Amino acid sequence: MDNKQPHKGDKRHKMKNKNDIFECDCHVHPDYSIDARGRAEEFVKEAIRKGIKRICFTTHIDLDPILSVYDPYIRVRGRLYRLADEYIIAYKNELINLKKIYEGRIEVIWGFEFSYGLHFEQKIRDFVEKFRPEFTIGSIHALDGIEITSSRFKDLARRIFEANSFIPKYYDMIVSLAASGIFDVVGHIDGYKKYLGLHWGISRCEELEAEFLPQIAAELKALSMPIELNTAGLRRELKSTYPSETALKILLEHGVRVATVGSDAHSPEQVGEGFDIAEELLKGVIYD
């Protein structure tokens, strides 16, 4: 791929070792995300109750002009609004206020999870430059204009996509995401398995990943692009982290670093869920 850039990611909240990453839930969606429920402060209180030292809010932002017709909204104080600067500022201000209120008890970090695509990469870059979030996750939620992680479109995705052509194209997009230099981590790197993996069979996915992932991992390493270990799949039929244990081993063996762990919580009780299993997966791995 052309125009690859080393990941610049200003590591304001870089986790320095294995123990550090389990002190922070770095992927949390308060009710600003329209598929989430619970005010940000409820998540903070639950994190404190569970002994988590840092919580990073990562409200969904999707700037894809193709898909914005389906999801152009952000929820503010219980009401849905079309995404606009004033509502992003309201989100930022609420979290900055929570930082002050809970200082000394938990660190509150504010950020976003961005849906990524080459055709709207510049829109994401402009958004990040304008609002300067403390943390950014880049995730692939759609390919060829079709959502792959949404229950609304899972049947369509299953009809249209075929594993042999989809998986290499998907991972090429992951490399483009990394090469953009916009994001701090790659989110749920094999998140396509949520619906498509179950449809094709996980064993088939792993056969193809064994072929493609080593090269993808080498490119991520060259770009200094880390990934998150996302525990959301453990709550679903998949019963697996993202990346799966098999994919995780390939990525780690080829030098990709796990920088964060995230529950991908969409309600307060999900904060920190699956961290015990995630820690077991990473046992014995040394981080820079």
mmCIF file of C-alpha atoms in Angstrom:
data_model
loop_
_atom_site.group_PDB
_atom_site.id
_atom_site.type_symbol
_atom_site.label_atom_id
_atom_site.label_comp_id
_atom_site.label_asym_id
_atom_site.label_seq_id
_atom_site.Cartn_x
_atom_site.Cartn_y
_atom_site.Cartn_z
ATOM 1 C CA MET A 1 0.000 0.000 0.000
ATOM 2 C CA ASP A 2 1.168 3.491 -0.779
ATOM 3 C CA ASN A 3 1.624 6.437 1.569
ATOM 4 C CA LYS A 4 2.295 4.402 4.688
ATOM 5 C CA GLN A 5 3.382 6.497 7.613
ATOM 6 C CA PRO A 6 4.808 5.448 10.949
ATOM 7 C CA HIS A 7 2.152 5.693 13.624
ATOM 8 C CA LYS A 8 2.699 9.010 15.374
ATOM 9 C CA GLY A 9 0.254 8.408 18.268
ATOM 10 C CA ASP A 10 1.202 10.817 21.004
ATOM 11 C CA LYS A 11 1.204 8.251 23.834
ATOM 12 C CA ARG A 12 -0.453 10.339 26.477
ATOM 13 C CA HIS A 13 -1.833 7.261 28.184
ATOM 14 C CA LYS A 14 0.675 4.627 27.125
ATOM 15 C CA MET A 15 0.602 1.480 29.243
ATOM 16 C CA LYS A 16 4.160 0.578 30.179
ATOM 17 C CA ASN A 17 3.869 -3.059 31.188
ATOM 18 C CA LYS A 18 1.503 -6.000 31.428
ATOM 19 C CA ASN A 19 0.109 -5.029 34.808
ATOM 20 C CA ASP A 20 -0.582 -1.459 33.716
ATOM 21 C CA ILE A 21 -2.885 -2.425 30.868
ATOM 22 C CA PHE A 22 -5.254 -4.242 33.207
ATOM 23 C CA GLU A 23 -5.597 -1.148 35.385
ATOM 24 C CA CYS A 24 -7.462 0.664 32.606
ATOM 25 C CA ASP A 25 -10.608 -0.233 30.714
ATOM 26 C CA CYS A 26 -9.703 1.564 27.497
ATOM 27 C CA HIS A 27 -12.842 0.921 25.452
ATOM 28 C CA VAL A 28 -16.085 2.101 27.034
ATOM 29 C CA HIS A 29 -19.252 3.482 25.430
ATOM 30 C CA PRO A 30 -21.508 5.715 27.530
ATOM 31 C CA ASP A 31 -24.923 6.660 26.231
ATOM 32 C CA TYR A 32 -23.498 9.254 23.859
ATOM 33 C CA SER A 33 -23.138 6.174 21.615
ATOM 34 C CA ILE A 34 -26.667 5.459 20.427
ATOM 35 C CA ASP A 35 -26.352 1.699 20.993
ATOM 36 C CA ALA A 36 -25.242 2.179 24.618
ATOM 37 C CA ARG A 37 -27.087 2.895 27.852
ATOM 38 C CA GLY A 38 -25.956 4.532 31.067
ATOM 39 C CA ARG A 39 -24.515 7.954 31.829
ATOM 40 C CA ALA A 40 -20.748 8.357 31.927
ATOM 41 C CA GLU A 41 -20.750 8.838 35.698
ATOM 42 C CA GLU A 42 -22.449 5.457 36.164
ATOM 43 C CA PHE A 43 -19.566 3.830 34.293
ATOM 44 C CA VAL A 44 -17.054 5.699 36.450
ATOM 45 C CA LYS A 45 -18.708 4.530 39.669
ATOM 46 C CA GLU A 46 -18.803 0.926 38.454
ATOM 47 C CA ALA A 47 -15.128 1.073 37.480
ATOM 48 C CA ILE A 48 -14.230 2.354 40.945
ATOM 49 C CA ARG A 49 -16.294 -0.416 42.528
ATOM 50 C CA LYS A 50 -14.356 -2.994 40.498
ATOM 51 C CA GLY A 51 -10.971 -1.533 41.416
ATOM 52 C CA ILE A 52 -10.153 -0.169 37.964
ATOM 53 C CA LYS A 53 -7.726 2.752 38.149
ATOM 54 C CA ARG A 54 -8.375 4.347 34.760
ATOM 55 C CA ILE A 55 -11.367 4.408 32.454
ATOM 56 C CA CYS A 56 -11.299 5.632 28.872
ATOM 57 C CA PHE A 57 -14.546 6.683 27.223
ATOM 58 C CA THR A 58 -14.618 5.980 23.491
ATOM 59 C CA THR A 59 -17.912 7.168 22.067
ATOM 60 C CA HIS A 60 -18.584 5.916 18.523
ATOM 61 C CA ILE A 61 -17.878 8.345 15.714
ATOM 62 C CA ASP A 62 -18.729 7.248 12.171
ATOM 63 C CA LEU A 63 -17.958 9.831 9.491
ATOM 64 C CA ASP A 64 -18.540 7.478 6.555
ATOM 65 C CA PRO A 65 -20.713 9.428 4.072
ATOM 66 C CA ILE A 66 -22.117 6.151 2.722
ATOM 67 C CA LEU A 67 -23.370 4.926 6.090
ATOM 68 C CA SER A 68 -24.157 8.229 7.804
ATOM 69 C CA VAL A 69 -27.722 7.951 6.532
ATOM 70 C CA TYR A 70 -28.196 5.066 8.989
ATOM 71 C CA ASP A 71 -26.293 6.436 11.969
ATOM 72 C CA PRO A 72 -25.787 10.211 11.952
ATOM 73 C CA TYR A 73 -26.613 10.646 15.633
ATOM 74 C CA ILE A 74 -25.111 11.225 19.042
ATOM 75 C CA ARG A 75 -27.129 11.081 22.257
ATOM 76 C CA VAL A 76 -26.800 14.023 24.652
ATOM 77 C CA ARG A 77 -28.731 14.160 27.928
ATOM 78 C CA GLY A 78 -31.032 11.408 26.725
ATOM 79 C CA ARG A 79 -31.930 12.986 23.375
ATOM 80 C CA LEU A 80 -30.679 12.096 19.891
ATOM 81 C CA TYR A 81 -29.072 14.833 17.801
ATOM 82 C CA ARG A 82 -27.344 14.866 14.452
ATOM 83 C CA LEU A 83 -23.606 14.895 15.046
ATOM 84 C CA ALA A 84 -22.389 18.480 15.423
ATOM 85 C CA ASP A 85 -19.519 20.294 17.114
ATOM 86 C CA GLU A 86 -21.612 21.523 20.033
ATOM 87 C CA TYR A 87 -22.467 17.963 21.069
ATOM 88 C CA ILE A 88 -18.861 16.800 20.835
ATOM 89 C CA ILE A 89 -17.933 19.725 23.072
ATOM 90 C CA ALA A 90 -20.708 18.757 25.510
ATOM 91 C CA TYR A 91 -19.279 15.218 25.656
ATOM 92 C CA LYS A 92 -15.743 16.488 26.225
ATOM 93 C CA ASN A 93 -16.860 18.927 28.906
ATOM 94 C CA GLU A 94 -18.802 16.290 30.835
ATOM 95 C CA LEU A 95 -15.790 13.996 30.947
ATOM 96 C CA ILE A 96 -13.408 16.790 31.914
ATOM 97 C CA ASN A 97 -15.793 17.593 34.754
ATOM 98 C CA LEU A 98 -15.793 13.937 35.838
ATOM 99 C CA LYS A 99 -11.981 14.014 35.795
ATOM 100 C CA LYS A 100 -12.105 16.776 38.395
ATOM 101 C CA ILE A 101 -14.834 15.210 40.526
ATOM 102 C CA TYR A 102 -13.132 11.806 40.749
ATOM 103 C CA GLU A 103 -9.509 12.955 40.828
ATOM 104 C CA GLY A 104 -7.555 10.756 43.220
ATOM 105 C CA ARG A 105 -10.069 7.906 42.937
ATOM 106 C CA ILE A 106 -9.870 7.090 39.231
ATOM 107 C CA GLU A 107 -8.391 8.677 36.131
ATOM 108 C CA VAL A 108 -11.007 9.560 33.519
ATOM 109 C CA ILE A 109 -9.771 9.696 29.920
ATOM 110 C CA TRP A 110 -11.867 11.001 27.047
ATOM 111 C CA GLY A 111 -11.627 9.730 23.515
ATOM 112 C CA PHE A 112 -13.428 8.171 20.579
ATOM 113 C CA GLU A 113 -13.723 4.943 18.654
ATOM 114 C CA PHE A 114 -13.728 5.818 14.963
ATOM 115 C CA SER A 115 -15.064 3.679 12.171
ATOM 116 C CA TYR A 116 -12.325 3.728 9.529
ATOM 117 C CA GLY A 117 -12.391 3.727 5.742
ATOM 118 C CA LEU A 118 -9.964 5.070 3.147
ATOM 119 C CA HIS A 119 -12.639 7.158 1.430
ATOM 120 C CA PHE A 120 -13.246 9.257 4.555
ATOM 121 C CA GLU A 121 -9.838 9.099 6.244
ATOM 122 C CA GLN A 122 -9.329 12.844 5.860
ATOM 123 C CA LYS A 123 -12.629 13.534 7.635
ATOM 124 C CA ILE A 124 -11.362 11.537 10.618
ATOM 125 C CA ARG A 125 -8.021 13.340 10.558
ATOM 126 C CA ASP A 126 -9.742 16.731 10.507
ATOM 127 C CA PHE A 127 -12.033 15.702 13.376
ATOM 128 C CA VAL A 128 -9.102 14.559 15.527
ATOM 129 C CA GLU A 129 -7.133 17.717 14.785
ATOM 130 C CA LYS A 130 -10.124 19.865 15.714
ATOM 131 C CA PHE A 131 -11.071 18.200 19.007
ATOM 132 C CA ARG A 132 -7.745 16.700 20.152
ATOM 133 C CA PRO A 133 -9.088 13.687 22.075
ATOM 134 C CA GLU A 134 -6.835 12.040 24.633
ATOM 135 C CA PHE A 135 -7.248 8.590 23.077
ATOM 136 C CA THR A 136 -8.348 7.243 19.706
ATOM 137 C CA ILE A 137 -9.325 3.751 18.592
ATOM 138 C CA GLY A 138 -9.546 2.930 14.900
ATOM 139 C CA SER A 139 -11.885 0.074 13.987
ATOM 140 C CA ILE A 140 -13.261 -1.515 10.841
ATOM 141 C CA HIS A 141 -17.053 -1.670 11.130
ATOM 142 C CA ALA A 142 -17.861 -1.801 7.417
ATOM 143 C CA LEU A 143 -16.345 -2.901 4.135
ATOM 144 C CA ASP A 144 -17.530 -1.884 0.662
ATOM 145 C CA GLY A 145 -20.283 0.200 2.258
ATOM 146 C CA ILE A 146 -21.753 -2.755 4.157
ATOM 147 C CA GLU A 147 -21.662 -2.902 7.941
ATOM 148 C CA ILE A 148 -20.133 -6.115 9.243
ATOM 149 C CA THR A 149 -20.449 -5.661 13.011
ATOM 150 C CA SER A 150 -24.096 -4.553 13.139
ATOM 151 C CA SER A 151 -26.972 -6.959 13.678
ATOM 152 C CA ARG A 152 -29.046 -4.842 11.258
ATOM 153 C CA PHE A 153 -26.842 -5.819 8.325
ATOM 154 C CA LYS A 154 -25.477 -9.217 9.341
ATOM 155 C CA ASP A 155 -27.747 -11.140 6.950
ATOM 156 C CA LEU A 156 -26.805 -8.865 4.044
ATOM 157 C CA ALA A 157 -23.104 -9.183 4.870
ATOM 158 C CA ARG A 158 -23.397 -12.963 5.053
ATOM 159 C CA ARG A 159 -25.064 -13.058 1.626
ATOM 160 C CA ILE A 160 -22.552 -10.781 -0.065
ATOM 161 C CA PHE A 161 -19.162 -11.601 1.412
ATOM 162 C CA GLU A 162 -17.134 -14.757 0.908
ATOM 163 C CA ALA A 163 -14.280 -15.645 3.247
ATOM 164 C CA ASN A 164 -11.536 -16.143 0.638
ATOM 165 C CA SER A 165 -11.912 -12.639 -0.797
ATOM 166 C CA PHE A 166 -13.151 -10.814 2.299
ATOM 167 C CA ILE A 167 -10.450 -11.705 4.824
ATOM 168 C CA PRO A 168 -7.396 -10.488 2.842
ATOM 169 C CA LYS A 169 -9.262 -7.312 1.851
ATOM 170 C CA TYR A 170 -10.323 -6.716 5.462
ATOM 171 C CA TYR A 171 -6.779 -7.033 6.767
ATOM 172 C CA ASP A 172 -5.448 -4.777 4.003
ATOM 173 C CA MET A 173 -7.856 -2.167 5.359
ATOM 174 C CA ILE A 174 -6.438 -2.740 8.856
ATOM 175 C CA VAL A 175 -2.990 -1.889 7.470
ATOM 176 C CA SER A 176 -4.384 1.278 5.856
ATOM 177 C CA LEU A 177 -5.914 2.207 9.210
ATOM 178 C CA ALA A 178 -2.528 1.765 10.867
ATOM 179 C CA ALA A 179 -0.679 3.613 8.108
ATOM 180 C CA SER A 180 -2.917 6.666 8.540
ATOM 181 C CA GLY A 181 -1.085 7.551 11.755
ATOM 182 C CA ILE A 182 -4.330 8.848 13.267
ATOM 183 C CA PHE A 183 -5.042 6.234 15.917
ATOM 184 C CA ASP A 184 -3.542 5.037 19.177
ATOM 185 C CA VAL A 185 -4.662 1.415 18.777
ATOM 186 C CA VAL A 186 -6.467 -0.884 16.367
ATOM 187 C CA GLY A 187 -9.843 -1.846 17.815
ATOM 188 C CA HIS A 188 -11.158 -5.436 17.807
ATOM 189 C CA ILE A 189 -8.754 -6.394 15.024
ATOM 190 C CA ASP A 190 -10.713 -9.510 13.997
ATOM 191 C CA GLY A 191 -14.121 -8.089 14.855
ATOM 192 C CA TYR A 192 -15.564 -9.394 11.588
ATOM 193 C CA LYS A 193 -15.832 -12.766 13.347
ATOM 194 C CA LYS A 194 -18.761 -11.452 15.393
ATOM 195 C CA TYR A 195 -21.162 -12.421 12.605
ATOM 196 C CA LEU A 196 -19.194 -13.448 9.525
ATOM 197 C CA GLY A 197 -16.829 -15.712 11.438
ATOM 198 C CA LEU A 198 -19.695 -17.644 12.936
ATOM 199 C CA HIS A 199 -21.271 -17.904 9.488
ATOM 200 C CA TRP A 200 -18.147 -19.168 7.718
ATOM 201 C CA GLY A 201 -16.826 -21.197 10.618
ATOM 202 C CA ILE A 202 -14.027 -20.068 12.909
ATOM 203 C CA SER A 203 -11.744 -22.856 11.694
ATOM 204 C CA ARG A 204 -12.035 -21.528 8.122
ATOM 205 C CA CYS A 205 -11.209 -18.010 9.304
ATOM 206 C CA GLU A 206 -8.184 -19.274 11.205
ATOM 207 C CA GLU A 207 -6.909 -21.173 8.160
ATOM 208 C CA LEU A 208 -6.967 -17.959 6.147
ATOM 209 C CA GLU A 209 -5.513 -15.898 8.991
ATOM 210 C CA ALA A 210 -2.609 -18.337 9.277
ATOM 211 C CA GLU A 211 -1.852 -17.447 5.658
ATOM 212 C CA PHE A 212 -2.336 -13.668 5.797
ATOM 213 C CA LEU A 213 -1.770 -12.524 9.386
ATOM 214 C CA PRO A 214 2.029 -12.957 9.570
ATOM 215 C CA GLN A 215 2.515 -10.390 6.789
ATOM 216 C CA ILE A 216 -0.136 -8.087 8.252
ATOM 217 C CA ALA A 217 1.578 -8.334 11.638
ATOM 218 C CA ALA A 218 4.930 -7.452 10.079
ATOM 219 C CA GLU A 219 3.381 -4.334 8.550
ATOM 220 C CA LEU A 220 1.752 -3.316 11.829
ATOM 221 C CA LYS A 221 5.067 -3.770 13.618
ATOM 222 C CA ALA A 222 6.867 -1.667 11.002
ATOM 223 C CA LEU A 223 4.271 1.057 11.543
ATOM 224 C CA SER A 224 4.627 0.794 15.357
ATOM 225 C CA MET A 225 0.879 0.221 15.494
ATOM 226 C CA PRO A 226 -0.364 -1.606 18.607
ATOM 227 C CA ILE A 227 -3.685 -3.344 19.084
ATOM 228 C CA GLU A 228 -6.204 -3.621 21.861
ATOM 229 C CA LEU A 229 -7.311 -6.877 23.442
ATOM 230 C CA ASN A 230 -11.089 -6.539 23.362
ATOM 231 C CA THR A 231 -13.193 -8.764 25.628
ATOM 232 C CA ALA A 232 -16.639 -8.039 24.127
ATOM 233 C CA GLY A 233 -16.737 -11.293 22.164
ATOM 234 C CA LEU A 234 -16.668 -13.231 25.423
ATOM 235 C CA ARG A 235 -20.172 -11.895 26.134
ATOM 236 C CA ARG A 236 -21.500 -13.087 22.784
ATOM 237 C CA GLU A 237 -22.062 -16.337 20.963
ATOM 238 C CA LEU A 238 -18.465 -16.176 19.747
ATOM 239 C CA LYS A 239 -17.134 -16.691 23.324
ATOM 240 C CA SER A 240 -13.747 -15.309 22.309
ATOM 241 C CA THR A 241 -11.702 -12.178 22.687
ATOM 242 C CA TYR A 242 -10.793 -9.968 19.735
ATOM 243 C CA PRO A 243 -8.260 -11.001 18.595
ATOM 244 C CA SER A 244 -8.995 -14.661 19.183
ATOM 245 C CA GLU A 245 -6.361 -16.655 21.028
ATOM 246 C CA THR A 246 -5.060 -18.120 17.760
ATOM 247 C CA ALA A 247 -4.854 -14.739 16.017
ATOM 248 C CA LEU A 248 -3.338 -13.142 19.118
ATOM 249 C CA LYS A 249 -0.503 -15.675 19.162
ATOM 250 C CA ILE A 250 0.331 -14.965 15.517
ATOM 251 C CA LEU A 251 0.313 -11.216 16.091
ATOM 252 C CA LEU A 252 2.474 -11.403 19.204
ATOM 253 C CA GLU A 253 4.923 -13.829 17.611
ATOM 254 C CA HIS A 254 5.454 -11.344 14.795
ATOM 255 C CA GLY A 255 6.098 -8.396 17.074
ATOM 256 C CA VAL A 256 2.727 -6.644 17.389
ATOM 257 C CA ARG A 257 2.236 -5.106 20.818
ATOM 258 C CA VAL A 258 -0.974 -5.230 22.851
ATOM 259 C CA ALA A 259 -1.206 -1.704 24.254
ATOM 260 C CA THR A 260 -4.632 -1.728 25.901
ATOM 261 C CA VAL A 261 -7.426 -3.947 27.137
ATOM 262 C CA GLY A 262 -11.028 -2.906 26.599
ATOM 263 C CA SER A 263 -14.361 -4.361 27.619
ATOM 264 C CA ASP A 264 -16.181 -2.476 24.841
ATOM 265 C CA ALA A 265 -18.791 -1.913 27.535
ATOM 266 C CA HIS A 266 -22.110 -0.537 26.322
ATOM 267 C CA SER A 267 -23.644 -0.496 29.802
ATOM 268 C CA PRO A 268 -22.086 0.148 33.227
ATOM 269 C CA GLU A 269 -22.167 -3.454 34.456
ATOM 270 C CA GLN A 270 -19.989 -4.525 31.504
ATOM 271 C CA VAL A 271 -17.013 -2.402 32.588
ATOM 272 C CA GLY A 272 -13.967 -4.602 33.113
ATOM 273 C CA GLU A 273 -15.775 -7.785 32.068
ATOM 274 C CA GLY A 274 -13.513 -10.557 30.812
ATOM 275 C CA PHE A 275 -10.294 -8.979 32.068
ATOM 276 C CA ASP A 276 -9.412 -12.121 34.036
ATOM 277 C CA ILE A 277 -9.567 -14.185 30.832
ATOM 278 C CA ALA A 278 -7.647 -11.535 28.893
ATOM 279 C CA GLU A 279 -4.907 -11.522 31.503
ATOM 280 C CA GLU A 280 -4.611 -15.292 31.282
ATOM 281 C CA LEU A 281 -4.180 -15.027 27.507
ATOM 282 C CA LEU A 282 -1.358 -12.553 27.927
ATOM 283 C CA LYS A 283 0.383 -14.305 30.803
ATOM 284 C CA GLY A 284 4.129 -14.477 30.328
ATOM 285 C CA VAL A 285 4.210 -11.885 27.565
ATOM 286 C CA ILE A 286 6.639 -8.999 28.163
ATOM 287 C CA TYR A 287 5.706 -5.512 26.983
ATOM 288 C CA ASP A 288 8.002 -2.654 26.147
#
